[in-house]
Short mmCIF file of C-alpha atoms in Angstrom, two decimals:
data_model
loop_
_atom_site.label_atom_id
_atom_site.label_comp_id
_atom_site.label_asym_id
_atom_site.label_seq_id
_atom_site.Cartn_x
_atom_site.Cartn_y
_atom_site.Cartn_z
CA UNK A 9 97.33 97.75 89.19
CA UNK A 10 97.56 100.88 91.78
CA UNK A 11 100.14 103.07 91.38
CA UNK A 12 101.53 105.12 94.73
CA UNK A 13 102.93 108.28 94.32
CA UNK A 14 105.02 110.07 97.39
CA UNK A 15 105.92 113.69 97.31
CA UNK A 16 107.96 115.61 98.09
CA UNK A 17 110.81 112.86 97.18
CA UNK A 18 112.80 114.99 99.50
CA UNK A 19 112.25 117.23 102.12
CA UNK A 20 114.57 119.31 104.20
CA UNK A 21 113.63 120.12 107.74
CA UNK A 22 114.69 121.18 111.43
CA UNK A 23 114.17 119.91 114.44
CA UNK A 24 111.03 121.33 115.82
CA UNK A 25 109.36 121.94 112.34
CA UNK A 26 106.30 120.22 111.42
CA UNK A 27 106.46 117.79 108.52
CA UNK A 28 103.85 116.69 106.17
CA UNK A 29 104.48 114.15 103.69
CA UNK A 30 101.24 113.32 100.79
CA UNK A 31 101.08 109.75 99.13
CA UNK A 32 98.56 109.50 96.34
CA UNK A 33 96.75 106.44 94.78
CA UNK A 34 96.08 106.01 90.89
CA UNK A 35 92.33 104.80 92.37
CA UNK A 36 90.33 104.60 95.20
CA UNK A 37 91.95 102.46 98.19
CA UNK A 38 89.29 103.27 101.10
CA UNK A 39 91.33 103.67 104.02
CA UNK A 40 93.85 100.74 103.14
CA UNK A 41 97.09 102.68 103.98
CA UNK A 42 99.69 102.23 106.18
CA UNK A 43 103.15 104.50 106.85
CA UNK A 44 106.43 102.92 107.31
CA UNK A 45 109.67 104.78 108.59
CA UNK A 46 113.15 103.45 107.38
CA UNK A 47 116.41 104.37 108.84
CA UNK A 48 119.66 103.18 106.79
CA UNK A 49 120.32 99.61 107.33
CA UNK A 50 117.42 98.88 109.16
CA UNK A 51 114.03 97.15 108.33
CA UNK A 52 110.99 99.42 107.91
CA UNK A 53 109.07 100.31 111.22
CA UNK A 54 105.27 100.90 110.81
CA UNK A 55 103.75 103.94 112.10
CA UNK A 56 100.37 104.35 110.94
CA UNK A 57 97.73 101.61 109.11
CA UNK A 58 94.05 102.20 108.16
CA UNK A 59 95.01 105.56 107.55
CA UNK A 60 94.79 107.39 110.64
CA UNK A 61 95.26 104.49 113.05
CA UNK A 62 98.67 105.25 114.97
CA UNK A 63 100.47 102.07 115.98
CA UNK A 64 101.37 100.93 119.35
CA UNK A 65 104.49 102.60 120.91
CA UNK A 66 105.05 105.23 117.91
CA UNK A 67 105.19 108.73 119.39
CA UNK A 68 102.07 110.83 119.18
CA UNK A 69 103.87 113.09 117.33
CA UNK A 70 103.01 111.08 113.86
CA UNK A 71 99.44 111.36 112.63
CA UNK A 72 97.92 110.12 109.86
CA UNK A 73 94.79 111.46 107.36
CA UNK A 74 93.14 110.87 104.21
CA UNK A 75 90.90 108.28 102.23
CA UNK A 76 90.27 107.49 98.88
CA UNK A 77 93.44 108.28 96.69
CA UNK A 78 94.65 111.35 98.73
CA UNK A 79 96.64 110.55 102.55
CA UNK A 80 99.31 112.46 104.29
CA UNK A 81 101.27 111.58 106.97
CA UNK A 82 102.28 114.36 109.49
CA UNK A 83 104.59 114.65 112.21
CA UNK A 84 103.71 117.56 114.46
CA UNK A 85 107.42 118.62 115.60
CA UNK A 86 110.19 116.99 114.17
CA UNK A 87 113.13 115.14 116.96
CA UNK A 88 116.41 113.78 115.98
CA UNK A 89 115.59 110.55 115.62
CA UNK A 90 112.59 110.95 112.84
CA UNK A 91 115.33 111.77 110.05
CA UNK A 92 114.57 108.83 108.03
CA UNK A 93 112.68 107.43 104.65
CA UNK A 94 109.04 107.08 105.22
CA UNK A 95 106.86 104.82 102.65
CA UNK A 96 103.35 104.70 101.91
CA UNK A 97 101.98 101.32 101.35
CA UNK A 98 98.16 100.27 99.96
CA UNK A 99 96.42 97.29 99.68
CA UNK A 100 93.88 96.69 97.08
CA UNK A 101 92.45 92.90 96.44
CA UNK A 102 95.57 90.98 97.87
CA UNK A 103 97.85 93.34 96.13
CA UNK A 104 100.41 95.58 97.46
CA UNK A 105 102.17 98.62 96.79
CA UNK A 106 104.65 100.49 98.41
CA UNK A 107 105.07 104.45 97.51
CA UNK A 108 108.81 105.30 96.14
CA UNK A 109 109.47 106.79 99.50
CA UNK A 110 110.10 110.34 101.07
CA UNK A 111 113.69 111.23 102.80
CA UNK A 112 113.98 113.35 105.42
CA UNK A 113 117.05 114.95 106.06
CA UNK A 114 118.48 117.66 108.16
CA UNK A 115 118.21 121.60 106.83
CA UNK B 29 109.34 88.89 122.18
CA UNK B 30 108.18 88.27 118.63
CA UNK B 31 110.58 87.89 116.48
CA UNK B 32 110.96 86.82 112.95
CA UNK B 33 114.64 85.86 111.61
CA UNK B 34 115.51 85.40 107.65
CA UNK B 35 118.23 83.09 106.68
CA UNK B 36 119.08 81.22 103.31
CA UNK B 37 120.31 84.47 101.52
CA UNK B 38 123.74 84.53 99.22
CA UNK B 39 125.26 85.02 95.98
CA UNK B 40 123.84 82.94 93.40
CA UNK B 41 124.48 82.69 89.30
CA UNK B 42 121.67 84.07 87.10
CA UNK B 43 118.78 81.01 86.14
CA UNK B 44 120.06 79.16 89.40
CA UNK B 45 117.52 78.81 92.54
CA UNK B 46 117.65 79.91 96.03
CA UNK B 47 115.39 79.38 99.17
CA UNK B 48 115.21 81.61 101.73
CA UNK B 49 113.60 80.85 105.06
CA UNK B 50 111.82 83.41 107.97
CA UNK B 51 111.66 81.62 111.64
CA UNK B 52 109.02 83.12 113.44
CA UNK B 53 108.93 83.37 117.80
CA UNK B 54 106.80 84.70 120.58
CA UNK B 55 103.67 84.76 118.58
CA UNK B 56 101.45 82.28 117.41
CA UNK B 57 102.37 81.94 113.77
CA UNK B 58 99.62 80.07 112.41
CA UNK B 59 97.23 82.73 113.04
CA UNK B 60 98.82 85.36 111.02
CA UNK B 61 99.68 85.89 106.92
CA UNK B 62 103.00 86.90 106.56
CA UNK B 63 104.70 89.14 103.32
CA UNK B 64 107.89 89.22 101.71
CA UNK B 65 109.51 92.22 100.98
CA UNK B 66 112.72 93.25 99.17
CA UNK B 67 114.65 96.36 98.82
CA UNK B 68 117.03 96.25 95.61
CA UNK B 69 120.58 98.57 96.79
CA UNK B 70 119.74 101.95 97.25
CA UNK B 71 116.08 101.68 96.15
CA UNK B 72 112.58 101.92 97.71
CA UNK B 73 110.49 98.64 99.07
CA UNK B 74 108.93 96.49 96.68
CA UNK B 75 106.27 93.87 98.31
CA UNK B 76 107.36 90.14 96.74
CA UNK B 77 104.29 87.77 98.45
CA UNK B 78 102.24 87.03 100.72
CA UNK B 79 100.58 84.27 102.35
CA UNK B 80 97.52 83.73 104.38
CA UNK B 81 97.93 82.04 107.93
CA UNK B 82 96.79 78.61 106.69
CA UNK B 83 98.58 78.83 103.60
CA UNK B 84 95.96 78.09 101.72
CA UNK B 85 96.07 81.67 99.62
CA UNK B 86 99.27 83.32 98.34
CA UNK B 87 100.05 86.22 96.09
CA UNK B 88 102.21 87.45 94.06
CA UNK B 89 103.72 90.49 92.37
CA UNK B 90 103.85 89.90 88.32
CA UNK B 91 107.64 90.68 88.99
CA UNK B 92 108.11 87.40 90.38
CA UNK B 93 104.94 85.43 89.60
CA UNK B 94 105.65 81.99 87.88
CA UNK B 95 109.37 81.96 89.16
CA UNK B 96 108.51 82.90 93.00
CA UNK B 97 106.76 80.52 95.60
CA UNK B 98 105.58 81.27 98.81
CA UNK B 99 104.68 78.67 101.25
CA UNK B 100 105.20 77.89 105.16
CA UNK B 101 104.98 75.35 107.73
CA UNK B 102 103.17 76.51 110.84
CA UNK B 103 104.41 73.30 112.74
CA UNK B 104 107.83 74.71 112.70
CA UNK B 105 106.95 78.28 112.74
CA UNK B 106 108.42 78.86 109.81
CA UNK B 107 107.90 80.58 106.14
CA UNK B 108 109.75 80.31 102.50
CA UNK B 109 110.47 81.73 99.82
CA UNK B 110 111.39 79.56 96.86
CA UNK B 111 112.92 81.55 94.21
CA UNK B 112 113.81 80.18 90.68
CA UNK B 113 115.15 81.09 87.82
CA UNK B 114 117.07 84.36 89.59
CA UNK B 115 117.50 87.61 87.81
CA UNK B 116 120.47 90.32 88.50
CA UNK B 117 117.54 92.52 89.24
CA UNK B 118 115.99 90.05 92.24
CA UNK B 119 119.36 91.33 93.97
CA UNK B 120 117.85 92.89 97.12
CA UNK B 121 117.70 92.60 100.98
CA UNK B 122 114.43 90.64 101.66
CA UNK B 123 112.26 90.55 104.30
CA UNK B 124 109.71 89.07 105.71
CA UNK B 125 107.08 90.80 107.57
CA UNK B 126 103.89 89.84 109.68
CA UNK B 127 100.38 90.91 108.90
CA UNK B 128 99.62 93.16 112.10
CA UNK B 129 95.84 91.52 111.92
CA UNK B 130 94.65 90.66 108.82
CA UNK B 131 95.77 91.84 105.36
CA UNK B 132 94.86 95.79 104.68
CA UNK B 133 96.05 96.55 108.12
CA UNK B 134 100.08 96.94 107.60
CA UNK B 135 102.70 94.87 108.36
CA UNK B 136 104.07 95.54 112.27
CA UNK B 137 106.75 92.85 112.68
CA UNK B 138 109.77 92.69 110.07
CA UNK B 139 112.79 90.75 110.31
CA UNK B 140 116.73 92.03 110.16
CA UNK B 141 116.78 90.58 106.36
CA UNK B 142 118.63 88.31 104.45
CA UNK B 143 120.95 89.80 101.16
CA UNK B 144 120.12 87.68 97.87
CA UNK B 145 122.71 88.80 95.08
CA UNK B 146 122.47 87.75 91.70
CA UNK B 147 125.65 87.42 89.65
CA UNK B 148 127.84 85.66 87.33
#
C-alpha cells in the first residue's frame, strides 16, 4: 500500500506570509492528489484535486504542484480564516490514503 | 443545495453491530461513488470505503475489510455503512463524502458526521 507523508506536522505563520506545505508518496501516484482543509469540528473542505486543479469557490490564494511522489500545496498570503489542518489525500487502484495532516497555527 | 446528512451513529459495546446511514439531496445520487471517512478523537482522516455509483464495486481499507460493508440504495438516495463486530479503535466521527467526478478526483461534498463510540 502507499504511504503519505505531510511535513512540516506543524507550521507557525502570520497573516500575510506565504505557506507551503509538501506531501510525499512511498510510489508514484501520477497526479492523483487532492488537498483538504479542516477547521476544528468541522468536516474537511477540498481545495485542490489532480494536483494543481483548484476547486470551485476556494480562493486563488491556494495553489497546488507536483506529480509523481513529490506535491506541495501553497497558499500565496495567508488570511485569518486559513488557520486550519490541511490533508493530502492519493488514490492509487481504488485505494485511498490520507496524509497525517499539517496544522497551521498563528505565530 | 447538495447535501449529504449521516445518521445511525452512538455508543455501542465492543463485538456488537451498528449501521450508519448518509441521505443524499440536490444532486443526482446515482451518478456518483460516494466514500466513508472517519476521524478517530484528535487524530488525522482515515478513508473507511467506497462505493461506485451503481454499487456494483466497493472497497475497502484492510482496517475494516471482512467486518465493514458498504452498500446504497439510489432509489432512496441513500448510502450505508454496516459495521460488525466493533472495535474501541472504530471510535471516530464518520463521514461520508461524494466523489467530485469519478474516483482519483477528490471528494467535494462531505456531510456534518455522525460519532460512533465503542465501549463497554
Amino acid at each position: 500500500d502507499i504511504q503519505m507523508t505531510q511535513s512540516p506536522s506543524t507550521l507557525s505563520a502570520s497573516v500575510g506570509d506565504r505557506v507551503t506545505i509538501t506531501c510525499r508518496a512511498s510510489q508514484s501516484i501520477g497526479n492523483l492528489l487532492a488537498w483538504y482543509q479542516q477547521k476544528p469540528g468541522k468536516a474537511p473542505k477540498l481545495l485542490i484535486y489532480k494536483a494543481s486543479s483548484l476547486e470551485s469557490g476556494v480562493p486563488s490564494r491556494f495553489s497546488g504542484s507536483g506529480s509523481g511522489t513529490e506535491f506541495t500545496l501553497t497558499v500565496s498570503s495567508l488570511q485569518p480564516d486559513d488557520f486550519a489542518t490541511y490533508y493530502c489525500q492519493q488514490y492509487d487502484g481504488y485505494l485511498f490514503t490520507f496524509g497525517p495532516g499539517t496544522k497551521v497555527d498563528i505565530k | 443545495q447538495v447535501q449529504l446528512v449521516e445518521s445511525g451513529g452512538g455508543v455501542v459495546q465492543p463485538g456488537r453491530s451498528l449501521r450508519l446511514s448518509c441521505a443524499a439531496s440536490g444532486f443526482s445520487f446515482s451518478n456518483y461513488g460516494i466514500h466513508w471517512v472517519r476521524q478517530a478523537p484528535g487524530q488525522g482522516l482515515e478513508w473507511v470505503a467506497a462505493i461506485s455509483y451503481d454499487g456494483n464495486n466497493k472497497y475497502y481499507a484492510d482496517s475494516v475489510k471482512g467486518r465493514f460493508t458498504i452498500s446504497r440504495d439510489n432509489s432512496k438516495n441513500t448510502l450505508y455503512l454496516q459495521m460488525n463486530s466493533l472495535r474501541a479503535d472504530d471510535t471516530a466521527v464518520y463521514y461520508c463524502a461524494k466523489v467530485r467526478y469519478t474516483f482519483g478526483y477528490g471528494m467535494d461534498v462531505w456531510g456534518q458526521g455522525t460519532t460512533v463510540t465503542v465501549s463497554s
